[in-house]
XYZ file of C-alpha atoms in Angstrom:
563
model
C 0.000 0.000 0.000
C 1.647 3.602 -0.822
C 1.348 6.460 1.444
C -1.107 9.217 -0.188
C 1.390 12.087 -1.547
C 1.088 14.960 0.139
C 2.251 18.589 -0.074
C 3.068 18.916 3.747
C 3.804 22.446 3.856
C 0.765 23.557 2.098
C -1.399 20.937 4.169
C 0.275 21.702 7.670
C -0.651 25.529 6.597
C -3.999 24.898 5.757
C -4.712 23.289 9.255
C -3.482 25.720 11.349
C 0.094 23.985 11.649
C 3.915 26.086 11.208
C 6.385 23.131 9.886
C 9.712 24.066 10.757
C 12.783 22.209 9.541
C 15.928 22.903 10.696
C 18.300 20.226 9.170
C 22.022 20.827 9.022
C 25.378 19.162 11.129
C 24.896 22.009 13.730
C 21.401 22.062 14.049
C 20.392 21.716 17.647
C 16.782 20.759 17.371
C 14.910 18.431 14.991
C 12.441 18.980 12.503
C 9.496 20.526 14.692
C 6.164 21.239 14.493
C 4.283 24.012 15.694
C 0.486 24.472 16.694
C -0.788 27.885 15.967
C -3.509 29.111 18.418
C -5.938 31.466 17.039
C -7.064 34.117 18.569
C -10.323 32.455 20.038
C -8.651 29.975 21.755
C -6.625 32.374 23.863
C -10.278 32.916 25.184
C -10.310 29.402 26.638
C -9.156 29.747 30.527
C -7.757 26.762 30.619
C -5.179 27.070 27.256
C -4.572 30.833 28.493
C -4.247 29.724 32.216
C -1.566 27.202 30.806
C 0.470 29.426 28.465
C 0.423 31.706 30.967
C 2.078 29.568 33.822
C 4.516 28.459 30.545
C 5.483 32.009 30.264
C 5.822 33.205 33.913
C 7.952 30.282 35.023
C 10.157 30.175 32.235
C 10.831 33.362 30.789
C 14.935 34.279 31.145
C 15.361 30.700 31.608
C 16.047 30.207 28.160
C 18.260 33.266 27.853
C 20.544 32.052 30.291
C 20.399 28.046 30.097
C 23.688 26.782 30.303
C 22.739 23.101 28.750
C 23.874 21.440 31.743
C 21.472 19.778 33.658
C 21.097 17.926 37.530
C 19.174 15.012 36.197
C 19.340 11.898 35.673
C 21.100 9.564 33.205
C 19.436 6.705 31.874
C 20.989 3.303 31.619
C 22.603 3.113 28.121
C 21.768 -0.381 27.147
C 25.380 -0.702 26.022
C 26.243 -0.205 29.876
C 23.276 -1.968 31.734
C 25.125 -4.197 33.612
C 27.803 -2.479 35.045
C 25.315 0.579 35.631
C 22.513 -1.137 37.479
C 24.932 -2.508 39.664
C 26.194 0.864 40.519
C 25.838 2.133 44.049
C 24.478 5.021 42.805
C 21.317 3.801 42.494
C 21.675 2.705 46.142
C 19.955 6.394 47.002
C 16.202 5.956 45.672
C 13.903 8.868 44.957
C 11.460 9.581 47.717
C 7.361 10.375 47.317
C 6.359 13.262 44.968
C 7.410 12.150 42.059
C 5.853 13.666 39.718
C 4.773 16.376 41.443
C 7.800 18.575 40.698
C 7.969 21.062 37.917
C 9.699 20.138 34.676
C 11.984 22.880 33.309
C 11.205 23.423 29.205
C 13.528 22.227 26.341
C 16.257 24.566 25.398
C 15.210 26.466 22.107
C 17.646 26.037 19.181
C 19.853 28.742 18.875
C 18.409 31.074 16.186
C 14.944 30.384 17.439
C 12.558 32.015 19.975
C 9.078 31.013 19.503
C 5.961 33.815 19.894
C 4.102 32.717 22.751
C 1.172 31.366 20.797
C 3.228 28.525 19.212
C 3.299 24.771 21.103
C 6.767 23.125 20.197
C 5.080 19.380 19.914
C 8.658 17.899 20.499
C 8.415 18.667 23.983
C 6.049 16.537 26.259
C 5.022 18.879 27.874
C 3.964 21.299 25.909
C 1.598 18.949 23.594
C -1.791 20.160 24.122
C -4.544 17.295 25.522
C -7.257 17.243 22.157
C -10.673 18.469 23.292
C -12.829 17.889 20.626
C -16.258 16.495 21.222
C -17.105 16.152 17.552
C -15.211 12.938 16.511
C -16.989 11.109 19.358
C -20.584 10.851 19.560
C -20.849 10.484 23.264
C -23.470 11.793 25.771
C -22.881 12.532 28.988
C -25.308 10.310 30.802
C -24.652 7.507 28.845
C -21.756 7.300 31.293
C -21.322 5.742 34.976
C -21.737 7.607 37.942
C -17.586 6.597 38.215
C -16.789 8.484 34.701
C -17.863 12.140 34.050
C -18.032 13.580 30.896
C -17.357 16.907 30.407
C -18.006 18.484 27.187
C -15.062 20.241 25.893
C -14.588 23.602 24.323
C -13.596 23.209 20.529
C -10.453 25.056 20.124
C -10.888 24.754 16.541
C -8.090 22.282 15.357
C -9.291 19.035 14.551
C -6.855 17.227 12.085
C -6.739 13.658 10.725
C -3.650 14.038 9.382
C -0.975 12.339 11.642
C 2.306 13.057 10.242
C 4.574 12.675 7.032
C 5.999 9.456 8.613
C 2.665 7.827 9.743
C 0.886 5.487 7.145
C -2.452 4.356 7.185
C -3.086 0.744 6.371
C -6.632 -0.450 7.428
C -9.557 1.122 9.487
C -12.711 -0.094 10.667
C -15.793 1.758 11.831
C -16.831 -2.053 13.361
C -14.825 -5.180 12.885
C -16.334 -8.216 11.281
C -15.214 -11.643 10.735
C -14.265 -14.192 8.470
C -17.026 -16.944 9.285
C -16.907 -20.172 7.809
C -20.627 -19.527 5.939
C -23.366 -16.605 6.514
C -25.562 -19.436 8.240
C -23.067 -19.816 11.148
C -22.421 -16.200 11.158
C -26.032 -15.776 11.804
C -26.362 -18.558 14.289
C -23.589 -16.742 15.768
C -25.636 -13.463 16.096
C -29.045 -15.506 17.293
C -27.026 -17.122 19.987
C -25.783 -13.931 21.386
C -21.620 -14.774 20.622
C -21.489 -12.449 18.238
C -22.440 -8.563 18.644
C -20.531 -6.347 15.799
C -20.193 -3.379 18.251
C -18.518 -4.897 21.128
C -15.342 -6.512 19.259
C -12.921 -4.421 20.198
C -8.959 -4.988 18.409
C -6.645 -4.056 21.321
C -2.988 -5.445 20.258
C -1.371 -5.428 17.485
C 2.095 -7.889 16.363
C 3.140 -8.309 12.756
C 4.780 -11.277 10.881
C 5.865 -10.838 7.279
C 2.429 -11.296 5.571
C 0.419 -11.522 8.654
C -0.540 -8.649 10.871
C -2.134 -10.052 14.500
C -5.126 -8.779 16.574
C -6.209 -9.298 20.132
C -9.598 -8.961 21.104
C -10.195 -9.413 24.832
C -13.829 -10.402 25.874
C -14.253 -7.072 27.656
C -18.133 -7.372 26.995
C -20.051 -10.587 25.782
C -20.672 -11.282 21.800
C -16.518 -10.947 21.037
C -16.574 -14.349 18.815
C -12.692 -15.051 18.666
C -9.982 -13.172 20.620
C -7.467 -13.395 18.315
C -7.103 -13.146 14.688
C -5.105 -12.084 11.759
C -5.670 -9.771 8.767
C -2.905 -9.779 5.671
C -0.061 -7.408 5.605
C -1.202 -6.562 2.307
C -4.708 -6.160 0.776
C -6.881 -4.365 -1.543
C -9.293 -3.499 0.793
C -9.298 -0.666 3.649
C -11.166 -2.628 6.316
C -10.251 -5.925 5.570
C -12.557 -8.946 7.551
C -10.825 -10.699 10.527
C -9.744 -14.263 10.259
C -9.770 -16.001 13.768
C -6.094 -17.690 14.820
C -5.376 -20.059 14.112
C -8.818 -21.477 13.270
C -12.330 -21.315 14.521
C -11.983 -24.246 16.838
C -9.651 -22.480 19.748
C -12.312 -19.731 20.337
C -14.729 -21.525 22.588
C -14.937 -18.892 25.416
C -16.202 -22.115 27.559
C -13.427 -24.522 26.917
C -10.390 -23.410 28.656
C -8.243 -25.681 26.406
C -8.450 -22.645 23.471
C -8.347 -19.205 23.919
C -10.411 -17.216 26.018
C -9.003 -13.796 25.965
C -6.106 -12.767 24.812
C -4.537 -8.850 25.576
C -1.022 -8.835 23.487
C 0.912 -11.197 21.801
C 4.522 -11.314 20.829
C 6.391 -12.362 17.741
C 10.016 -14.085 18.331
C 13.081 -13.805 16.364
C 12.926 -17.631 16.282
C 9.312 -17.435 13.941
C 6.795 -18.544 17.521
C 3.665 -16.395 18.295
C 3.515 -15.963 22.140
C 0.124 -15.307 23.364
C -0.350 -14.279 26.444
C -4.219 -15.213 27.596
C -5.484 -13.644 30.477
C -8.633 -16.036 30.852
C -11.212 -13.431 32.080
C -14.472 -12.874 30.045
C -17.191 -9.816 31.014
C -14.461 -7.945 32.642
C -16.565 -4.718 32.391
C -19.932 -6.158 33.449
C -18.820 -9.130 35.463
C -15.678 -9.923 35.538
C -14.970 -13.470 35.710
C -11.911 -15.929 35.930
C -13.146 -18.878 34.022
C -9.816 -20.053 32.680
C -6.186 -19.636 34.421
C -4.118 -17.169 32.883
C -1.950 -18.866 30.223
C 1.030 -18.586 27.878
C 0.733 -20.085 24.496
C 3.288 -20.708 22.206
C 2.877 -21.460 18.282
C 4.864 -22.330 15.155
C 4.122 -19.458 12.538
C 5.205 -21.719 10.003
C 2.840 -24.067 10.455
C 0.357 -22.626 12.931
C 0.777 -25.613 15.409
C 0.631 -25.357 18.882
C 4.200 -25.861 20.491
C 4.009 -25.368 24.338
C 1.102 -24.517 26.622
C 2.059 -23.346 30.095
C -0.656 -22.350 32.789
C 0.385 -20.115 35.669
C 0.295 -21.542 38.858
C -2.588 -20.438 41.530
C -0.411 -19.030 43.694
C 0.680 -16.117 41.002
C -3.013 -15.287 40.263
C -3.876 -12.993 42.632
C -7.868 -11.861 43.602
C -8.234 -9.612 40.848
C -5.348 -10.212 38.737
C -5.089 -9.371 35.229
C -2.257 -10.381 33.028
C -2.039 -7.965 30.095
C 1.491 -7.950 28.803
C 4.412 -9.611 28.065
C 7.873 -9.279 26.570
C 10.151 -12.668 25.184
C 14.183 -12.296 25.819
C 16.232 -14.807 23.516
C 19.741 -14.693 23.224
C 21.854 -15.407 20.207
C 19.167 -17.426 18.672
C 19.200 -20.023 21.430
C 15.333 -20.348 21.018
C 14.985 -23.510 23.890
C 16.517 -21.038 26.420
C 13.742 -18.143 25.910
C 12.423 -16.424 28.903
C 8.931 -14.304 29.118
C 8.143 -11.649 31.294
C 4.406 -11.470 32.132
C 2.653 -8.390 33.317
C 0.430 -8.318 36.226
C -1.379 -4.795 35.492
C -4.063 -4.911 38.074
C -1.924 -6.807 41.114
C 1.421 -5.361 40.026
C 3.777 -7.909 39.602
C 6.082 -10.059 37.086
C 6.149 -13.458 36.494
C 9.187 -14.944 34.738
C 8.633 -17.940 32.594
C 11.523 -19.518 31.486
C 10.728 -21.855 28.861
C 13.749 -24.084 29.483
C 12.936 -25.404 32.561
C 8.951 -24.683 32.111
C 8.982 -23.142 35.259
C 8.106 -19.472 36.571
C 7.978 -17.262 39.553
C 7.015 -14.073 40.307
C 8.519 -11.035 41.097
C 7.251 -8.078 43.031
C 8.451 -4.300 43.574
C 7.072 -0.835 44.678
C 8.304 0.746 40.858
C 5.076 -1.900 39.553
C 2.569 -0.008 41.586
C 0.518 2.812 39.881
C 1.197 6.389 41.164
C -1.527 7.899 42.717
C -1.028 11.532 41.466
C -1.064 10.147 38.116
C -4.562 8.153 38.228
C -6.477 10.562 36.732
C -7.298 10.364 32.920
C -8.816 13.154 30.993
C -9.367 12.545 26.988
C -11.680 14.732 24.873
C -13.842 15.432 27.793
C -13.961 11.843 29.715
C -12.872 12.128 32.851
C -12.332 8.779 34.529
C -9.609 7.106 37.008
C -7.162 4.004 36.525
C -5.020 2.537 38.839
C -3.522 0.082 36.534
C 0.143 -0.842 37.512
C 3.204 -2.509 35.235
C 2.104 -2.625 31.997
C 4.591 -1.386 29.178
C 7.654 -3.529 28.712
C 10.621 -3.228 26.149
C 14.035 -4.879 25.891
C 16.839 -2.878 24.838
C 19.415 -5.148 22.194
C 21.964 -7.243 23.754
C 24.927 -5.450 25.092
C 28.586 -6.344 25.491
C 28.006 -8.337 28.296
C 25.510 -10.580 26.085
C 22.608 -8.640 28.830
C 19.639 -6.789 27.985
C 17.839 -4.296 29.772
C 14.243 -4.067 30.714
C 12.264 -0.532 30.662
C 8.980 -0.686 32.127
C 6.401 1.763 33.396
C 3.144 1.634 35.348
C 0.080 2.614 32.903
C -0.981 5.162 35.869
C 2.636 6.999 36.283
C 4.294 9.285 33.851
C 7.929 7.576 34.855
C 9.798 5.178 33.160
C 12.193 1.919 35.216
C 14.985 -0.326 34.367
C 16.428 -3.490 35.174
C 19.019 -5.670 33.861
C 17.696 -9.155 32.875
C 20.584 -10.695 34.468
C 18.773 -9.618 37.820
C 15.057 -10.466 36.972
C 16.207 -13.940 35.032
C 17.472 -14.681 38.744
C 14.501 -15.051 41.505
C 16.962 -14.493 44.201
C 18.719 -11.846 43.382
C 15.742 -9.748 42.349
C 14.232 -10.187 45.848
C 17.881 -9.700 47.940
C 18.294 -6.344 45.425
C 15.597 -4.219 45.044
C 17.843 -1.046 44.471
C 18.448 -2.900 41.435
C 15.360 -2.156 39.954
C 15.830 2.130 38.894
C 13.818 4.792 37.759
C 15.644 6.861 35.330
C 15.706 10.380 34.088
C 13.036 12.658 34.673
C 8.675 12.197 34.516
C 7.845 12.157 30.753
C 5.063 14.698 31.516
C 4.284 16.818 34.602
C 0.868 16.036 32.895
C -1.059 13.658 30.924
C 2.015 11.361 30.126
C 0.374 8.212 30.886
C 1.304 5.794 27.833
C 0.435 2.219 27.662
C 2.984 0.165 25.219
C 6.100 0.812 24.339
C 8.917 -0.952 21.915
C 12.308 -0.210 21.342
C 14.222 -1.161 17.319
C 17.742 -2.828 17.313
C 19.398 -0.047 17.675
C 18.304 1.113 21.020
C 15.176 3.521 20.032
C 12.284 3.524 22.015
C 8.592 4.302 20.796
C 5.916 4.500 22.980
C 2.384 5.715 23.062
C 1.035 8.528 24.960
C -2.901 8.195 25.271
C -4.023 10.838 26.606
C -2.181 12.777 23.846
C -3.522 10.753 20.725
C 0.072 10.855 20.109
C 3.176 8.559 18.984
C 6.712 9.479 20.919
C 10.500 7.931 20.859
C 13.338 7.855 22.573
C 17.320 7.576 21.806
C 18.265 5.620 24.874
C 21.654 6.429 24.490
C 20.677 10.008 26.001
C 18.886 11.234 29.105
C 15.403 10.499 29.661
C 14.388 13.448 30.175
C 11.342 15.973 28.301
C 13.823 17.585 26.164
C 15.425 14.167 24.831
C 11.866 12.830 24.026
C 10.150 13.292 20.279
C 6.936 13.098 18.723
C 6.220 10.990 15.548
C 2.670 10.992 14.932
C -0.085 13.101 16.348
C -3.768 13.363 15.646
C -7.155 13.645 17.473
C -9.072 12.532 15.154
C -7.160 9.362 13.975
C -4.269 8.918 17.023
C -7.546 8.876 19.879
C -6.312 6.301 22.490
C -2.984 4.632 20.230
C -3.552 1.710 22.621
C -0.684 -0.267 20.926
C 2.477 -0.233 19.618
C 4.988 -3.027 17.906
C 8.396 -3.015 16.229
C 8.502 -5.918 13.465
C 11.414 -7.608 12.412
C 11.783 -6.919 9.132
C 15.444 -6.056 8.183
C 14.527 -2.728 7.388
C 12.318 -2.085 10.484
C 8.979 -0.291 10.785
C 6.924 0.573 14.049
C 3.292 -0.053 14.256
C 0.410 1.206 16.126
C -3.456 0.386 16.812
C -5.467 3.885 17.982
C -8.720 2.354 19.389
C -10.527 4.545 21.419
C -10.768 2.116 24.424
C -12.180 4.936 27.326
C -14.993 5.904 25.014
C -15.737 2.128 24.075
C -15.233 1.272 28.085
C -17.410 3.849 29.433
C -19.797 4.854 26.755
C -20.421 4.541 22.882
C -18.704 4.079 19.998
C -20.465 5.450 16.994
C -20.878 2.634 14.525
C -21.579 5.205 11.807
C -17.659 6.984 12.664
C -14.069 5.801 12.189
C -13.263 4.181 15.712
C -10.144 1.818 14.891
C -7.160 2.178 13.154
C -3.872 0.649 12.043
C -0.347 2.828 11.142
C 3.027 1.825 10.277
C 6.025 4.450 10.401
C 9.367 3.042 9.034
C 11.532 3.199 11.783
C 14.358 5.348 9.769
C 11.973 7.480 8.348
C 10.368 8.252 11.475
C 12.985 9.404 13.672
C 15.479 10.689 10.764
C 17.351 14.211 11.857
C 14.881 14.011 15.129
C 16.316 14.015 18.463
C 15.930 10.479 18.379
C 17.612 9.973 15.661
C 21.282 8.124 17.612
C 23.368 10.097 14.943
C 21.686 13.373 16.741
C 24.147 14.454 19.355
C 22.514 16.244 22.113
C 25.018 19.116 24.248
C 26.296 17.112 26.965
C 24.983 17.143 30.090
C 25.887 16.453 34.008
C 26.600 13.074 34.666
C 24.244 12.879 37.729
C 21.491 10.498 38.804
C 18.130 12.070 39.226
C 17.491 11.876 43.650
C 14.928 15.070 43.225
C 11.392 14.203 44.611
């Protein structure tokens, strides 16, 4: 499928966007872009309230910023094992996170924005989309425990997501691929299939194959996991249940019941990670154990089965994410790493010995300052807990580091797989387990997935942003080091997902889904609701700050111990 040409200076004009490109072996900043405020929206309180505080904290900052900073490093995946056994990280932050205030980005040095411009490469600055008009909500069609609020239109409402981002399928509903329109009706008449409440949630791709998990969040979801082709003629393409029909009795706990994400080795496997709840809006229930599921993408054969033990399934539990570590291509000596997002914890599966444990710390808990969720008007609170996971690429000492963040927390953690592949030494060394850097956000930097390419690069989601974002982790995690690849609120509401193939020339995908508006209200049938992007991976970050040929000023080599 080719990306639709388009004139991005004369379309970034005509929707009220500045593109600014400063290329060059000097250049100090990436290619930017710029939100310009009319007039009207300076009469919102809010946007003026927030400029406002922008300007009185910060102005002479910028004049006189040295570009050295107290902050944090992040572990450099090159260095994770000699790093996270540092004693520096002896000294852990105290409570108040994120309550401090972030300092801005340093402007480049021939630039100094008017005050009605919003640099979108820094987190902070990217304003939360308010537009009531590409969701057709009402306000009480919502719980008593969700408000919505409608929101002021400030005017900008763009579907275009950036010259990177390419659209491959969307779906106003998702249907299926059933095996005759007889057992698609009987289907319908036996109340297993309801076309509004499918819901795709994650996302993996496998050279032809792209994967989608559909967890039984409300009844009628038919399968829970299916596949659409890489390539097809048509925009919203049917979904075929994986691997067949057969493994999608929600009843027979020897299938699949529902699956959250799924993983794609380097050794060709599909790991499925199956949390085994159904109704979990309505009423929840645990009718299977959570389980891990292994199969042969070659042949689409089952290979391993492995059910958690009781112990690790806590009241309430809900395993929603995983990440597989192989080494060298020693497939038998895999390990998984199994998010617990409700009871935060890890389990370890090591697929060796077939056994597990489980691993918990206080970095898996959600932060309560960071519980509340605001997007296009619904207000609503989460407490989820550990739920992104990425491995950096194998360093010199044949380790890999893990980065992980709570869904309700706008910080990110690391630790070296050396420490959690070892169930004794993660429990004797907590101070093992670090946050780095700085908060992404002082506000509405919650982000769900995140992956990172083979050369260290990060991308992650930030939801409450309908945005895409990377991250170089060769530099500091901190606001300034952070970029923005893909924005929209119309097409980016909720990017719930996010996946780097394999490919040798890599490309990141994403899966926006609007999952707070299907959760706590209605999804119009009639409107756009899901939709799939892929953004080569050089492309994407080329001449950005995440771009690991973009050198940064150097900064203080100092470990972040601010509250």
């Amino acid at each position: 499928m080719t990306r639709k040409a388009k004139n991005t200076e004369r379309d970034l004009a005509s929707t009220g966007w500045i593109y600014k490109w400063s290329p060059g072996e000097n250049a100090r900043s990436p290619g930017t872009y710029f939100h310009e405020l009319d007039q009207a929206a300076w009469t919102n309180p809010a946007i003026f309230k927030y400029h406002e505080e922008f300007l009185q904290n910060n102005r002479g900052k910028l004049r006189n910023a040295s570009g050295k900073g107290s902050m944090a490093n992040v572990i450099p995946w090159l260095m994770s094992m000699s790093l996270i056994g540092a004693q520096n990280f002896g000294n852990l932050p105290g409570p108040g996170t994120v309550s401090q205030d972030l300092l801005p980005p340093p402007k480049s040095p021939g630039y100094y924005s008017a005050p009605n411009h919003v640099n979108t490469d820094a987190v902070y600055q990217v304003p939360s989309p308010a537009l009531r008009s590409i969701i057709n909500v009402q306000t009480e069609e919502y719980s008593t425990a969700h408000k919505f609020i409608p929101p002021e239109n400030n005017g900008y409402n763009d579907e275009y997501s950036g010259p990177a981002m390419e659209q491959i399928y969307s779906w106003r509903t998702v249907d299926f691929e059933f095996d005759s329109e007889l057992s698609r009706q009987r289907a319908i008449d036996a109340g297993h299939y309801e076309l509004e409440n499918a819901l795709p949630l994650g996302i993996e791709v496998w050279k032809d194959k792209i994967f989608l998990t559909l967890p039984r969040w409300k009844k009628g979801i038919p399968a829970t996991l299916a596949t659409v082709p890489r390539y097809s003629r048509e925009k919203s393409p049917k979904l075929r249940p994986y691997p067949n029909w057969a493994w999608h009795d929600p009843e027979n706990c020897a299938g699949l019941t529902s699956v959250f994400r799924v993983q794609v080795d380097q050794c060709d496997r599909l790991w499925v990670l199956d949390s085994g709840q159904t109704d979990i809006m309505s009423d929840p229930q645990q009718v299977c154990p959570p389980e891990l599921f292994i199969f042969d993408l070659k042949t689409d054969r089952l290979l391993k089965k492995y059910t958690l033990p009781k112990k690790y399934v806590k009241q309430d539990s809900l395993y929603s994410n995983l990440a597989v570590d192989i080494r060298a291509g020693e497939c038998e000596h895999a390990f998984a790493y199994l998010a617990d997002v409700w009871r935060f914890g890890i389990v370890v599966y090591d697929l060796f010995k077939d056994k597990s444990f489980r691993i918990e710390h206080h970095f898996f808990f959600p932060d309560p300052l960071s519980s509340r969720y605001e997007l296009h008007g619904l207000h609503f609170q989460w407490t989820d807990g550990i739920f992104g996971l990425s491995l950096s690429p194998v360093d010199v000492n044949n380790d890999r580091t893990l980065f992980f963040h709570p869904m309700s927390s706008f910080r990110e953690f690391a630790v070296s797989t050396s420490v959690l592949r070892d169930e004794k030494t993660a429990e004797d060394n907590p101070e093992m387990f670090i946050p780095i850097g700085k908060p992404r956000a002082k506000y509405c930097g919650h982000s769900s997935g995140s992956a990172m390419d083979r050369n260290g690069v990060m991308f992650f989601n930030m939801v409450t942003r309908d945005s895409i974002w990377c991250w170089d982790s060769r530099k500091e995690y901190i606001p300034q080091n952070l970029g923005v690849i893909g924005q929209s609120n119309v097409s980016l509401v909720f990017p719930n997902d996010i996946k780097v193939d394999h490919e040798p020339d890599q490309s990141m995908w994403a899966l926006s889904n609007k999952l707070p508006m299907y959760l706590y209200g209605k999804l119009d049938p009639h409107d756009i609701n899901y939709r799939l992007f892929r953004a080569n991976v050089k492309e994407a970050i080329k001449n950005t700050i995440c771009d690991p040929n973009y050198v940064v000023p150097p900064s203080e080599h100092s470990y972040d111990e601010t509250c």
